[in-house]
Amino acid sequence: MIDFNVLIRLAADKGIEHLGVGIVVRNASGQVLMIRRAPHDVLPGLWEYPGGALEDDEPVPAGAARELAEETGLTGLALDYVRHLDYTSQRGLPVRQFVFTTVVPDGTPVALSPEHDAHQWARPGRLPQTDDGQRAVIEWLTGRLAVPGWRPVGGYLTTIARPSTYGCFLVTDPQGRALGMRSTINPDVWNFPGGNVENGETPFATALREAKEEIGLDLAAENPEAVARRRLVAVLHQQAGSEDYPVPVCGYVFDGGTLTPEQQARIRLDPAEHTEWRFETAYDWRAHMDPDRYRRLLQILRAHRCGTPSTSNGRSPPTTSRASWSWSPIPPDAC
């Protein structure tokens, strides 16, 4: 699923605050629906594909469906997001148009709004008078559709795995023992500080945010040199494999540095997530987790000691939505 809020933020980062939608409607013969602006409208006589401005707080896909229905009477169609088009409005304002596409049968009736006085189905290479931006979009889309197997990104994303992603920190004490926190939801699970990536975040930013929420410490301030390196310790990809967790999971473990006794004294857990914390040696953690999880913990600690990121492809999904040391073992002679 496309997060249009992220795309809107990206537009705002470029100084584009005016947003619109456009819909390239194709029929089964490969022709494109073009509608002509009425004499009393802005830019009278200009041919264009359906579209218009988004209303305040209107979701982008809903705006596309609304504009298509208002201008052509076409409803209930699957609209695939394609790309965006940036242009300057008649008032000199930068606009970002989110472009969708859809297909209808030949002969589909069109009911125009008062803003338009004619329509035609045109070959992409023989478009009526239109602006250069829309012509470029249609030509681009036509070229992509000619590539075997190509699909608009909106439709393509429905065919691929979309994993849940998390970021977390491996934190140690001056003796090299690893920090673990007992899960409130599942007391048999001990977690690293971290959690699920939210929209617009990177795994590293997530690890920082979640660590602050879960242990009450800003690791970037507590361990600036270690955290600034953004050292990746391990990466995990797990296929969907249970009824309780039906999507793939991809996790990133970063080096969170070392906490002194004074820093440890300031740890404050969120009781809704964790009930206790402790630092243990690799050997002593064996008493607190099942053999599989213990072997996976050893992989992370070995990767941390070696300085080479570890990757694995576990098959069983995590038992909670939090990072929970779910790495497959590595050969004992590694490093």
XYZ file of C-alpha atoms in Angstrom:
335
model
C 0.000 0.000 0.000
C 1.332 3.435 -0.914
C 1.553 5.929 1.936
C 0.534 9.165 0.254
C 1.201 11.093 3.459
C 4.889 10.354 2.906
C 4.643 11.518 -0.717
C 2.901 14.693 0.432
C 5.687 15.373 2.928
C 8.270 14.862 0.203
C 6.451 17.450 -1.913
C 6.372 19.864 1.028
C 10.117 19.387 1.500
C 10.522 20.776 -2.021
C 8.276 23.732 -1.242
C 5.241 22.276 -3.059
C 2.081 22.695 -0.990
C -0.564 22.721 -3.730
C -1.642 19.191 -4.615
C -3.771 17.729 -7.358
C -4.673 14.442 -9.021
C -4.875 13.275 -12.599
C -6.266 10.094 -14.112
C -5.104 8.639 -17.422
C -8.073 6.543 -18.559
C -7.229 3.966 -21.236
C -9.614 1.784 -23.181
C -9.045 -1.790 -24.316
C -7.728 -0.519 -27.678
C -4.980 1.516 -26.003
C -6.590 4.917 -26.570
C -6.544 7.639 -23.915
C -9.570 9.630 -22.778
C -9.086 13.377 -23.347
C -11.648 15.988 -22.318
C -11.823 19.592 -23.553
C -12.233 22.592 -21.298
C -15.391 24.607 -21.933
C -15.232 28.185 -23.343
C -16.126 29.738 -19.981
C -13.453 27.778 -18.074
C -9.796 28.595 -17.459
C -7.689 27.742 -20.542
C -10.728 27.247 -22.814
C -10.299 24.674 -25.569
C -7.398 22.865 -23.882
C -7.567 19.083 -23.970
C -6.505 17.194 -20.853
C -6.956 13.970 -18.981
C -9.415 14.118 -16.048
C -8.161 15.617 -12.795
C -8.173 18.564 -10.461
C -7.155 19.892 -7.068
C -7.353 17.923 -3.861
C -9.768 19.206 -1.251
C -8.563 19.993 2.271
C -7.527 16.815 4.150
C -8.830 14.659 1.306
C -7.002 11.331 0.843
C -5.213 11.276 -2.489
C -6.927 8.117 -3.876
C -10.331 9.464 -2.810
C -9.595 12.734 -4.571
C -8.707 10.895 -7.759
C -11.937 8.884 -7.662
C -13.977 12.026 -6.959
C -12.458 14.059 -9.798
C -12.902 11.188 -12.246
C -16.559 10.796 -11.275
C -17.274 14.545 -11.406
C -15.646 15.142 -14.779
C -16.489 11.941 -16.668
C -19.180 10.082 -14.718
C -16.870 7.066 -14.421
C -17.130 5.373 -11.018
C -16.150 2.169 -9.289
C -12.885 1.755 -11.207
C -9.613 0.415 -9.846
C -7.170 3.320 -9.953
C -3.449 2.473 -9.969
C -0.998 5.140 -8.894
C 1.611 5.769 -11.601
C 3.842 8.776 -10.801
C 3.662 12.488 -10.064
C 3.799 15.543 -12.311
C 5.157 18.886 -11.107
C 4.026 22.046 -12.874
C 3.347 25.740 -12.288
C -0.273 26.861 -12.074
C -1.795 29.861 -13.856
C -1.215 31.818 -10.646
C 2.473 30.939 -10.681
C 2.244 28.425 -7.831
C 4.105 25.094 -7.827
C 1.728 22.126 -7.976
C 2.327 18.414 -7.597
C -0.184 16.221 -9.401
C -0.468 12.575 -8.356
C -1.245 10.624 -11.514
C -3.320 7.434 -11.615
C -4.384 5.205 -14.471
C -7.241 2.813 -15.157
C -8.672 0.770 -18.030
C -12.268 0.646 -19.307
C -13.901 -1.363 -22.112
C -14.180 0.137 -25.578
C -17.363 2.109 -25.945
C -17.654 3.056 -22.269
C -20.009 6.068 -22.058
C -18.649 9.350 -20.692
C -20.789 11.993 -18.941
C -18.996 15.335 -18.891
C -19.311 18.008 -16.219
C -20.107 21.659 -17.168
C -16.365 22.367 -16.999
C -15.818 20.407 -20.241
C -17.698 20.432 -23.529
C -16.223 17.510 -25.499
C -14.303 14.284 -25.165
C -12.429 11.921 -27.433
C -10.451 8.707 -27.279
C -7.045 9.534 -28.744
C -4.018 7.480 -29.701
C -1.067 8.353 -27.396
C 0.963 9.388 -30.409
C -1.825 11.576 -31.842
C -3.072 13.591 -28.886
C -5.129 16.754 -29.396
C -3.785 20.102 -28.197
C -2.674 19.630 -24.590
C 0.078 20.927 -22.357
C 3.585 19.527 -22.484
C 3.445 18.065 -18.975
C 0.393 15.915 -19.603
C 1.710 14.884 -23.013
C 4.956 13.764 -21.351
C 3.054 11.745 -18.736
C 0.994 9.955 -21.392
C 4.045 9.232 -23.517
C 5.959 7.980 -20.476
C 3.099 5.722 -19.401
C 2.615 4.383 -22.911
C 6.300 3.537 -23.159
C 6.277 1.725 -19.826
C 3.146 -0.246 -20.695
C 4.875 -1.477 -23.842
C 7.497 -3.231 -21.701
C 6.447 -6.878 -21.120
C 5.472 -7.467 -17.505
C 5.533 -3.800 -16.463
C 2.748 -2.633 -14.139
C 2.004 0.750 -12.551
C 3.622 0.950 -9.141
C 0.255 1.068 -7.398
C -0.740 -2.281 -8.876
C 2.725 -3.815 -8.714
C 2.984 -3.273 -4.958
C -0.050 -5.516 -4.425
C 1.884 -8.460 -5.883
C 5.010 -8.362 -3.703
C 5.746 -9.068 -0.055
C 5.559 -6.028 2.183
C 7.438 -6.871 5.378
C 7.032 -5.367 8.778
C 10.317 -3.654 9.688
C 11.885 -2.943 13.043
C 15.056 -1.327 14.366
C 16.762 -1.922 17.719
C 20.012 -1.469 19.645
C 22.437 -3.926 21.172
C 23.503 -2.167 24.396
C 26.260 -3.434 26.704
C 27.718 -2.562 30.094
C 31.431 -1.940 30.834
C 31.912 -5.708 31.372
C 30.549 -6.465 27.882
C 27.274 -7.937 29.114
C 24.191 -7.431 26.918
C 21.075 -5.519 27.968
C 17.768 -7.340 27.831
C 14.233 -6.306 28.845
C 11.496 -8.774 29.775
C 8.382 -8.359 27.651
C 5.174 -7.530 29.484
C 3.091 -9.260 26.822
C 5.228 -12.398 26.686
C 7.358 -12.814 29.831
C 9.392 -15.575 28.174
C 10.823 -13.067 25.684
C 13.692 -10.664 26.369
C 13.999 -7.726 23.985
C 16.579 -5.252 22.835
C 15.506 -1.591 23.048
C 13.666 -0.997 19.787
C 10.439 -1.516 17.895
C 8.513 -1.306 14.659
C 9.339 1.286 12.015
C 6.624 3.892 11.565
C 5.759 5.575 8.280
C 8.513 7.892 7.110
C 11.101 6.530 9.562
C 14.364 4.703 8.982
C 15.184 1.646 11.130
C 17.956 3.623 12.845
C 15.623 6.533 13.680
C 13.121 3.994 14.990
C 15.729 2.402 17.250
C 16.583 5.821 18.715
C 12.944 6.757 19.286
C 11.958 3.420 20.747
C 15.000 3.228 23.029
C 14.094 6.603 24.506
C 10.510 5.461 25.038
C 11.412 2.058 26.457
C 14.407 2.758 28.723
C 14.041 6.521 29.171
C 17.482 7.313 27.738
C 18.436 9.181 24.599
C 21.247 6.935 23.408
C 22.437 9.542 20.900
C 23.145 11.848 23.861
C 24.308 9.153 26.257
C 26.723 7.468 23.815
C 27.297 10.047 21.065
C 30.456 8.520 19.587
C 29.146 4.966 19.379
C 25.663 5.880 18.144
C 26.933 8.435 15.612
C 28.740 5.623 13.786
C 25.374 3.974 13.088
C 27.126 0.655 13.127
C 24.912 -2.158 11.853
C 25.396 -5.370 13.823
C 22.854 -7.723 12.245
C 20.005 -7.920 9.752
C 17.189 -10.446 9.876
C 14.631 -11.352 7.246
C 11.918 -13.803 8.186
C 9.224 -15.155 5.923
C 5.604 -15.121 6.987
C 4.948 -18.449 8.599
C 2.189 -18.440 11.174
C -1.442 -17.504 11.512
C -0.572 -14.996 14.226
C 2.072 -13.168 12.158
C 1.135 -13.459 8.484
C 3.592 -10.965 6.965
C 7.371 -11.120 6.472
C 9.596 -9.338 8.993
C 12.873 -7.495 8.420
C 14.852 -6.328 11.436
C 17.983 -4.210 11.901
C 20.204 -4.356 14.996
C 22.539 -1.404 15.628
C 25.327 -0.862 18.112
C 23.967 1.234 20.993
C 27.262 1.528 22.840
C 27.997 0.998 26.522
C 26.038 2.263 29.530
C 27.970 3.165 32.681
C 26.565 2.332 36.139
C 25.463 5.971 36.475
C 23.585 5.771 33.165
C 22.052 2.429 34.102
C 20.682 3.985 37.297
C 18.615 6.341 35.126
C 16.907 3.577 33.129
C 13.134 3.908 33.379
C 11.034 1.194 31.772
C 7.561 1.615 30.271
C 5.576 -0.965 32.300
C 3.135 -1.421 29.437
C 5.975 -2.930 27.426
C 8.605 -4.332 29.821
C 8.667 -5.439 33.444
C 12.396 -5.657 34.187
C 15.840 -5.186 32.675
C 19.206 -6.782 33.231
C 22.697 -7.110 31.827
C 23.932 -10.680 31.453
C 26.895 -12.445 29.917
C 26.425 -14.591 26.860
C 26.717 -17.639 29.096
C 24.196 -16.466 31.701
C 21.570 -15.488 29.131
C 21.184 -19.216 28.431
C 19.168 -19.586 31.634
C 16.631 -16.982 30.497
C 15.719 -18.174 27.005
C 15.039 -21.328 25.066
C 17.906 -22.996 23.182
C 16.932 -21.600 19.783
C 16.798 -18.028 21.028
C 20.041 -18.512 22.903
C 21.852 -19.677 19.775
C 20.465 -16.686 17.917
C 21.675 -14.344 20.626
C 25.153 -15.812 20.269
C 25.102 -14.931 16.584
C 24.436 -11.268 17.342
C 27.097 -11.102 20.036
C 29.624 -12.794 17.773
C 28.853 -10.348 14.956
C 29.239 -7.470 17.406
C 32.627 -8.769 18.530
C 33.835 -9.417 14.963
C 32.765 -6.065 13.595
C 31.116 -7.666 10.547
C 27.306 -7.390 10.171
C 25.492 -10.701 10.350
C 22.580 -11.575 8.078
C 20.147 -14.456 8.309
C 16.886 -15.740 6.881
C 14.920 -17.195 9.736
C 11.690 -18.979 8.906
C 9.632 -18.607 12.061
C 8.099 -15.177 12.747
C 8.714 -13.285 15.993
C 6.447 -13.909 18.958
C 5.718 -10.207 19.483
C 5.744 -7.020 17.442
C 8.999 -6.028 19.144
C 12.534 -7.071 18.331
C 13.148 -10.318 20.218
C 16.521 -11.800 19.302
C 15.259 -14.023 16.510
C 18.447 -14.693 14.553
C 19.527 -18.049 13.178
C 22.823 -19.493 14.421
C 26.069 -18.994 12.497
C 28.868 -21.520 12.098
C 30.853 -21.894 15.355
C 34.161 -21.157 13.613
C 32.973 -17.776 12.268
C 35.219 -14.872 13.270
